[in-house]
Amino acid sequence: MRVAIIENTRITHHGQLGVALHEAAALIDLWKPWSGQPLPDRIEADALVVFGGEQAATDDHTHPYLPRLADLMAAFSQADKPVLGICLGSQLLARAFGGENHLGIAPEFGWTDVTLTGAGRADPVLSAVPETFPIFQWHSDTFTLPQGAVHLATSRVAPHQAFRLGRATYGTQFHFEASRSVVRDWSRTFPDLVEKTSPGWASRHDALAATRGAQADAHGLALARAWVGLIA
């Protein structure tokens, strides 16, 4: 299988999703449009992954490639090819199909609880995890569900945590790719931003990583393997 991956920021870890793709012997085509690399008119791949970034899904003025990326996500989905949008990627996916982006109203950081909806419990990917599970979050924006989307998961702060369009197009607001190693690197790379976002995080990190972080690692890998399993 060949999977196209779009990175939207300088520090992008493939994490648990990278593990699952490696297990499946996937060939990876990597695009970094944030760096000025143009997106092609057409990407030849069996699936498309769009990772997160610090920009908003509507920041066309600073990241002019975003409308084109949203169009690519829609085209892949409409061709019945698996699409996965994580964090910013989920917000762009919602935009691509007519959802509204709401900025700065739903801040979440750290290993937080997400709960499956009834549809999520029956979903071929989300059913790989318990009904309520801890998973890593780092965002302040959210979105409305596009028309026709199946609502799969919710949280107290951001109700639209995961959704599916069609057979295999998924958006997850939470970072299920973020293993404890990924979170540790983010914490070391962006200490001032992390402290501003969650005061005292550095002192709490180790205890949380050993408990909720360990659980999240298992859940994240289960989700990654389940989504990769949808790729023909």
PDB file of C-alpha atoms in Angstrom, residues 31-231:
ATOM      1  CA  TRP A  31       4.445  16.366   1.743  1.00  0.00           C
ATOM      2  CA  LYS A  32       5.365  19.474   3.782  1.00  0.00           C
ATOM      3  CA  PRO A  33       3.330  22.352   2.343  1.00  0.00           C
ATOM      4  CA  TRP A  34       3.937  24.505   5.445  1.00  0.00           C
ATOM      5  CA  SER A  35       7.559  24.802   4.255  1.00  0.00           C
ATOM      6  CA  GLY A  36       6.548  26.161   0.857  1.00  0.00           C
ATOM      7  CA  GLN A  37       6.509  22.794  -0.922  1.00  0.00           C
ATOM      8  CA  PRO A  38       3.531  22.983  -3.303  1.00  0.00           C
ATOM      9  CA  LEU A  39       0.818  20.387  -3.110  1.00  0.00           C
ATOM     10  CA  PRO A  40       0.367  18.540  -6.414  1.00  0.00           C
ATOM     11  CA  ASP A  41      -2.814  18.676  -8.448  1.00  0.00           C
ATOM     12  CA  ARG A  42      -3.233  14.969  -7.823  1.00  0.00           C
ATOM     13  CA  ILE A  43      -1.705  12.568  -5.292  1.00  0.00           C
ATOM     14  CA  GLU A  44      -1.414   8.938  -6.342  1.00  0.00           C
ATOM     15  CA  ALA A  45      -1.867   6.937  -3.145  1.00  0.00           C
ATOM     16  CA  ASP A  46      -4.191   4.439  -1.528  1.00  0.00           C
ATOM     17  CA  ALA A  47      -4.876   6.632   1.515  1.00  0.00           C
ATOM     18  CA  LEU A  48      -4.278  10.151   2.818  1.00  0.00           C
ATOM     19  CA  VAL A  49      -3.239  11.277   6.312  1.00  0.00           C
ATOM     20  CA  VAL A  50      -3.271  14.919   7.422  1.00  0.00           C
ATOM     21  CA  PHE A  51      -1.557  15.719  10.719  1.00  0.00           C
ATOM     22  CA  GLY A  52      -1.918  18.681  13.072  1.00  0.00           C
ATOM     23  CA  GLY A  53      -0.280  22.069  13.313  1.00  0.00           C
ATOM     24  CA  GLU A  54      -0.348  25.295  15.261  1.00  0.00           C
ATOM     25  CA  GLN A  55      -2.366  27.167  12.620  1.00  0.00           C
ATOM     26  CA  ALA A  56      -6.151  27.348  12.491  1.00  0.00           C
ATOM     27  CA  ALA A  57      -8.037  25.549   9.740  1.00  0.00           C
ATOM     28  CA  THR A  58      -9.090  28.959   8.399  1.00  0.00           C
ATOM     29  CA  ASP A  59      -5.620  30.583   8.350  1.00  0.00           C
ATOM     30  CA  ASP A  60      -5.538  30.895   4.571  1.00  0.00           C
ATOM     31  CA  HIS A  61      -3.761  34.260   4.859  1.00  0.00           C
ATOM     32  CA  THR A  62      -0.710  32.713   6.550  1.00  0.00           C
ATOM     33  CA  HIS A  63      -0.987  29.201   5.059  1.00  0.00           C
ATOM     34  CA  PRO A  64      -2.443  29.684   1.562  1.00  0.00           C
ATOM     35  CA  TYR A  65      -2.280  25.966   0.766  1.00  0.00           C
ATOM     36  CA  LEU A  66      -5.083  25.128   3.223  1.00  0.00           C
ATOM     37  CA  PRO A  67      -7.995  25.398   0.729  1.00  0.00           C
ATOM     38  CA  ARG A  68      -6.130  23.127  -1.689  1.00  0.00           C
ATOM     39  CA  LEU A  69      -5.460  20.626   1.090  1.00  0.00           C
ATOM     40  CA  ALA A  70      -9.137  20.608   2.058  1.00  0.00           C
ATOM     41  CA  ASP A  71     -10.012  19.936  -1.592  1.00  0.00           C
ATOM     42  CA  LEU A  72      -7.548  17.017  -1.719  1.00  0.00           C
ATOM     43  CA  MET A  73      -9.088  15.486   1.399  1.00  0.00           C
ATOM     44  CA  ALA A  74     -12.549  15.761  -0.128  1.00  0.00           C
ATOM     45  CA  ALA A  75     -11.387  14.253  -3.421  1.00  0.00           C
ATOM     46  CA  PHE A  76      -9.798  11.248  -1.691  1.00  0.00           C
ATOM     47  CA  SER A  77     -12.901  10.683   0.383  1.00  0.00           C
ATOM     48  CA  GLN A  78     -15.231  10.966  -2.595  1.00  0.00           C
ATOM     49  CA  ALA A  79     -13.079   8.388  -4.403  1.00  0.00           C
ATOM     50  CA  ASP A  80     -13.723   5.995  -1.458  1.00  0.00           C
ATOM     51  CA  LYS A  81     -10.053   6.089  -0.433  1.00  0.00           C
ATOM     52  CA  PRO A  82      -9.344   6.166   3.310  1.00  0.00           C
ATOM     53  CA  VAL A  83      -8.668   9.624   4.729  1.00  0.00           C
ATOM     54  CA  LEU A  84      -7.487  10.427   8.259  1.00  0.00           C
ATOM     55  CA  GLY A  85      -7.371  13.935   9.705  1.00  0.00           C
ATOM     56  CA  ILE A  86      -5.871  14.392  13.169  1.00  0.00           C
ATOM     57  CA  CYS A  87      -6.418  17.596  15.197  1.00  0.00           C
ATOM     58  CA  LEU A  88      -5.930  20.349  12.575  1.00  0.00           C
ATOM     59  CA  GLY A  89      -6.518  17.591  10.015  1.00  0.00           C
ATOM     60  CA  SER A  90      -9.957  16.900  11.501  1.00  0.00           C
ATOM     61  CA  GLN A  91     -10.786  20.597  11.474  1.00  0.00           C
ATOM     62  CA  LEU A  92      -9.776  20.818   7.796  1.00  0.00           C
ATOM     63  CA  LEU A  93     -11.819  17.718   7.019  1.00  0.00           C
ATOM     64  CA  ALA A  94     -14.871  19.303   8.620  1.00  0.00           C
ATOM     65  CA  ARG A  95     -14.227  22.455   6.577  1.00  0.00           C
ATOM     66  CA  ALA A  96     -13.842  20.433   3.375  1.00  0.00           C
ATOM     67  CA  PHE A  97     -17.363  19.030   3.764  1.00  0.00           C
ATOM     68  CA  GLY A  98     -19.140  22.184   4.878  1.00  0.00           C
ATOM     69  CA  GLY A  99     -18.613  22.191   8.650  1.00  0.00           C
ATOM     70  CA  GLU A 100     -17.920  25.427  10.492  1.00  0.00           C
ATOM     71  CA  ASN A 101     -14.609  26.050  12.277  1.00  0.00           C
ATOM     72  CA  HIS A 102     -14.855  27.716  15.697  1.00  0.00           C
ATOM     73  CA  LEU A 103     -11.599  29.151  17.002  1.00  0.00           C
ATOM     74  CA  GLY A 104     -10.341  29.348  20.567  1.00  0.00           C
ATOM     75  CA  ILE A 105     -13.490  28.130  22.325  1.00  0.00           C
ATOM     76  CA  ALA A 106     -12.575  24.543  23.272  1.00  0.00           C
ATOM     77  CA  PRO A 107      -9.127  24.313  24.900  1.00  0.00           C
ATOM     78  CA  GLU A 108      -7.968  20.850  25.941  1.00  0.00           C
ATOM     79  CA  PHE A 109      -4.475  19.728  26.900  1.00  0.00           C
ATOM     80  CA  GLY A 110      -3.080  16.500  28.285  1.00  0.00           C
ATOM     81  CA  TRP A 111      -4.455  12.994  28.638  1.00  0.00           C
ATOM     82  CA  THR A 112      -8.187  13.628  28.826  1.00  0.00           C
ATOM     83  CA  ASP A 113     -11.200  11.342  28.737  1.00  0.00           C
ATOM     84  CA  VAL A 114     -13.066  10.799  25.490  1.00  0.00           C
ATOM     85  CA  THR A 115     -16.334   8.859  25.346  1.00  0.00           C
ATOM     86  CA  LEU A 116     -17.723   6.955  22.387  1.00  0.00           C
ATOM     87  CA  THR A 117     -21.215   7.579  21.100  1.00  0.00           C
ATOM     88  CA  GLY A 118     -23.479   4.678  20.246  1.00  0.00           C
ATOM     89  CA  ALA A 119     -22.267   4.910  16.654  1.00  0.00           C
ATOM     90  CA  GLY A 120     -18.682   4.961  17.890  1.00  0.00           C
ATOM     91  CA  ARG A 121     -19.165   1.738  19.842  1.00  0.00           C
ATOM     92  CA  ALA A 122     -20.304   0.066  16.600  1.00  0.00           C
ATOM     93  CA  ASP A 123     -17.680   1.681  14.369  1.00  0.00           C
ATOM     94  CA  PRO A 124     -14.974  -0.564  12.817  1.00  0.00           C
ATOM     95  CA  VAL A 125     -12.185   1.755  14.036  1.00  0.00           C
ATOM     96  CA  LEU A 126     -13.422   3.392  17.252  1.00  0.00           C
ATOM     97  CA  SER A 127     -14.760   0.108  18.609  1.00  0.00           C
ATOM     98  CA  ALA A 128     -11.110  -0.895  19.099  1.00  0.00           C
ATOM     99  CA  VAL A 129     -11.061   1.160  22.325  1.00  0.00           C
ATOM    100  CA  PRO A 130     -13.199   1.178  25.500  1.00  0.00           C
ATOM    101  CA  GLU A 131     -16.339   3.276  25.717  1.00  0.00           C
ATOM    102  CA  THR A 132     -14.426   5.908  27.736  1.00  0.00           C
ATOM    103  CA  PHE A 133     -10.678   6.172  27.304  1.00  0.00           C
ATOM    104  CA  PRO A 134      -7.826   8.631  28.021  1.00  0.00           C
ATOM    105  CA  ILE A 135      -6.062  10.083  24.985  1.00  0.00           C
ATOM    106  CA  PHE A 136      -3.795  13.078  24.413  1.00  0.00           C
ATOM    107  CA  GLN A 137      -5.219  16.451  23.421  1.00  0.00           C
ATOM    108  CA  TRP A 138      -3.638  19.781  22.491  1.00  0.00           C
ATOM    109  CA  HIS A 139      -6.016  22.218  20.839  1.00  0.00           C
ATOM    110  CA  SER A 140      -8.276  25.202  21.394  1.00  0.00           C
ATOM    111  CA  ASP A 141     -10.362  25.125  18.199  1.00  0.00           C
ATOM    112  CA  THR A 142     -13.330  22.964  17.318  1.00  0.00           C
ATOM    113  CA  PHE A 143     -15.888  22.532  14.530  1.00  0.00           C
ATOM    114  CA  THR A 144     -19.438  21.614  13.668  1.00  0.00           C
ATOM    115  CA  LEU A 145     -20.077  18.242  12.095  1.00  0.00           C
ATOM    116  CA  PRO A 146     -20.470  18.258   8.311  1.00  0.00           C
ATOM    117  CA  GLN A 147     -23.775  17.130   6.872  1.00  0.00           C
ATOM    118  CA  GLY A 148     -23.866  13.345   6.676  1.00  0.00           C
ATOM    119  CA  ALA A 149     -21.061  12.832   9.209  1.00  0.00           C
ATOM    120  CA  VAL A 150     -21.414  10.049  11.772  1.00  0.00           C
ATOM    121  CA  HIS A 151     -20.584  11.352  15.249  1.00  0.00           C
ATOM    122  CA  LEU A 152     -18.287   8.829  16.929  1.00  0.00           C
ATOM    123  CA  ALA A 153     -16.841  10.348  20.112  1.00  0.00           C
ATOM    124  CA  THR A 154     -17.251  13.266  22.481  1.00  0.00           C
ATOM    125  CA  SER A 155     -15.623  14.984  25.456  1.00  0.00           C
ATOM    126  CA  ARG A 156     -16.773  17.438  28.091  1.00  0.00           C
ATOM    127  CA  VAL A 157     -15.023  20.427  26.462  1.00  0.00           C
ATOM    128  CA  ALA A 158     -15.141  19.577  22.752  1.00  0.00           C
ATOM    129  CA  PRO A 159     -18.189  17.462  21.880  1.00  0.00           C
ATOM    130  CA  HIS A 160     -17.019  16.642  18.361  1.00  0.00           C
ATOM    131  CA  GLN A 161     -13.992  14.464  19.087  1.00  0.00           C
ATOM    132  CA  ALA A 162     -14.314  12.016  16.203  1.00  0.00           C
ATOM    133  CA  PHE A 163     -16.475  11.552  13.136  1.00  0.00           C
ATOM    134  CA  ARG A 164     -16.676   9.406  10.026  1.00  0.00           C
ATOM    135  CA  LEU A 165     -17.758  10.215   6.507  1.00  0.00           C
ATOM    136  CA  GLY A 166     -18.578   7.326   4.215  1.00  0.00           C
ATOM    137  CA  ARG A 167     -16.685   4.096   4.661  1.00  0.00           C
ATOM    138  CA  ALA A 168     -13.217   5.148   5.746  1.00  0.00           C
ATOM    139  CA  THR A 169     -12.859   8.929   6.111  1.00  0.00           C
ATOM    140  CA  TYR A 170     -12.141   9.797   9.748  1.00  0.00           C
ATOM    141  CA  GLY A 171     -11.468  12.960  11.692  1.00  0.00           C
ATOM    142  CA  THR A 172     -10.194  12.832  15.267  1.00  0.00           C
ATOM    143  CA  GLN A 173      -9.727  15.968  17.329  1.00  0.00           C
ATOM    144  CA  PHE A 174      -7.561  14.003  19.775  1.00  0.00           C
ATOM    145  CA  HIS A 175      -3.952  13.011  19.065  1.00  0.00           C
ATOM    146  CA  PHE A 176      -4.113   9.216  19.128  1.00  0.00           C
ATOM    147  CA  GLU A 177      -0.741   9.146  17.345  1.00  0.00           C
ATOM    148  CA  ALA A 178       0.882  10.818  20.373  1.00  0.00           C
ATOM    149  CA  SER A 179       2.634   8.124  22.385  1.00  0.00           C
ATOM    150  CA  ARG A 180       4.304   8.989  25.675  1.00  0.00           C
ATOM    151  CA  SER A 181       7.575   9.458  23.793  1.00  0.00           C
ATOM    152  CA  VAL A 182       5.914  11.948  21.459  1.00  0.00           C
ATOM    153  CA  VAL A 183       4.355  13.858  24.364  1.00  0.00           C
ATOM    154  CA  ARG A 184       7.702  13.943  26.165  1.00  0.00           C
ATOM    155  CA  ASP A 185       9.391  15.396  23.083  1.00  0.00           C
ATOM    156  CA  TRP A 186       6.677  18.038  22.664  1.00  0.00           C
ATOM    157  CA  SER A 187       7.086  18.965  26.342  1.00  0.00           C
ATOM    158  CA  ARG A 188      10.851  19.351  25.980  1.00  0.00           C
ATOM    159  CA  THR A 189      10.665  21.165  22.636  1.00  0.00           C
ATOM    160  CA  PHE A 190       7.968  23.673  23.642  1.00  0.00           C
ATOM    161  CA  PRO A 191       8.380  24.101  27.430  1.00  0.00           C
ATOM    162  CA  ASP A 192       7.191  27.715  27.569  1.00  0.00           C
ATOM    163  CA  LEU A 193       4.135  27.052  25.427  1.00  0.00           C
ATOM    164  CA  VAL A 194       3.254  23.940  27.429  1.00  0.00           C
ATOM    165  CA  GLU A 195       3.575  25.831  30.711  1.00  0.00           C
ATOM    166  CA  LYS A 196       1.385  28.626  29.378  1.00  0.00           C
ATOM    167  CA  THR A 197      -1.185  26.106  28.154  1.00  0.00           C
ATOM    168  CA  SER A 198      -1.161  23.945  31.284  1.00  0.00           C
ATOM    169  CA  PRO A 199       0.650  25.531  34.266  1.00  0.00           C
ATOM    170  CA  GLY A 200       2.575  22.958  36.265  1.00  0.00           C
ATOM    171  CA  TRP A 201       2.480  20.332  33.518  1.00  0.00           C
ATOM    172  CA  ALA A 202       6.195  19.535  33.876  1.00  0.00           C
ATOM    173  CA  SER A 203       5.753  18.541  37.513  1.00  0.00           C
ATOM    174  CA  ARG A 204       2.731  16.364  36.726  1.00  0.00           C
ATOM    175  CA  HIS A 205       4.004  14.775  33.523  1.00  0.00           C
ATOM    176  CA  ASP A 206       5.849  11.735  34.881  1.00  0.00           C
ATOM    177  CA  ALA A 207       3.014  10.552  37.126  1.00  0.00           C
ATOM    178  CA  LEU A 208       0.429  11.050  34.399  1.00  0.00           C
ATOM    179  CA  ALA A 209       2.610   9.343  31.802  1.00  0.00           C
ATOM    180  CA  ALA A 210       2.959   6.258  33.985  1.00  0.00           C
ATOM    181  CA  THR A 211      -0.802   5.922  34.430  1.00  0.00           C
ATOM    182  CA  ARG A 212      -3.089   7.629  31.930  1.00  0.00           C
ATOM    183  CA  GLY A 213      -0.308   7.950  29.361  1.00  0.00           C
ATOM    184  CA  ALA A 214       0.355   4.218  29.421  1.00  0.00           C
ATOM    185  CA  GLN A 215      -3.324   3.531  28.858  1.00  0.00           C
ATOM    186  CA  ALA A 216      -3.445   6.080  26.045  1.00  0.00           C
ATOM    187  CA  ASP A 217      -0.494   4.415  24.313  1.00  0.00           C
ATOM    188  CA  ALA A 218      -2.405   1.144  24.080  1.00  0.00           C
ATOM    189  CA  HIS A 219      -5.579   2.829  22.894  1.00  0.00           C
ATOM    190  CA  GLY A 220      -3.751   4.955  20.316  1.00  0.00           C
ATOM    191  CA  LEU A 221      -2.002   1.979  18.777  1.00  0.00           C
ATOM    192  CA  ALA A 222      -5.273   0.034  18.652  1.00  0.00           C
ATOM    193  CA  LEU A 223      -6.932   2.918  16.775  1.00  0.00           C
ATOM    194  CA  ALA A 224      -4.000   3.266  14.401  1.00  0.00           C
ATOM    195  CA  ARG A 225      -4.007  -0.428  13.547  1.00  0.00           C
ATOM    196  CA  ALA A 226      -7.763  -0.413  13.031  1.00  0.00           C
ATOM    197  CA  TRP A 227      -7.667   2.541  10.607  1.00  0.00           C
ATOM    198  CA  VAL A 228      -4.690   1.137   8.682  1.00  0.00           C
ATOM    199  CA  GLY A 229      -6.668  -2.066   8.358  1.00  0.00           C
ATOM    200  CA  LEU A 230      -9.206  -0.212   6.201  1.00  0.00           C
ATOM    201  CA  ILE A 231      -6.625   0.563   3.511  1.00  0.00           C
TER     202      ILE A 231
END
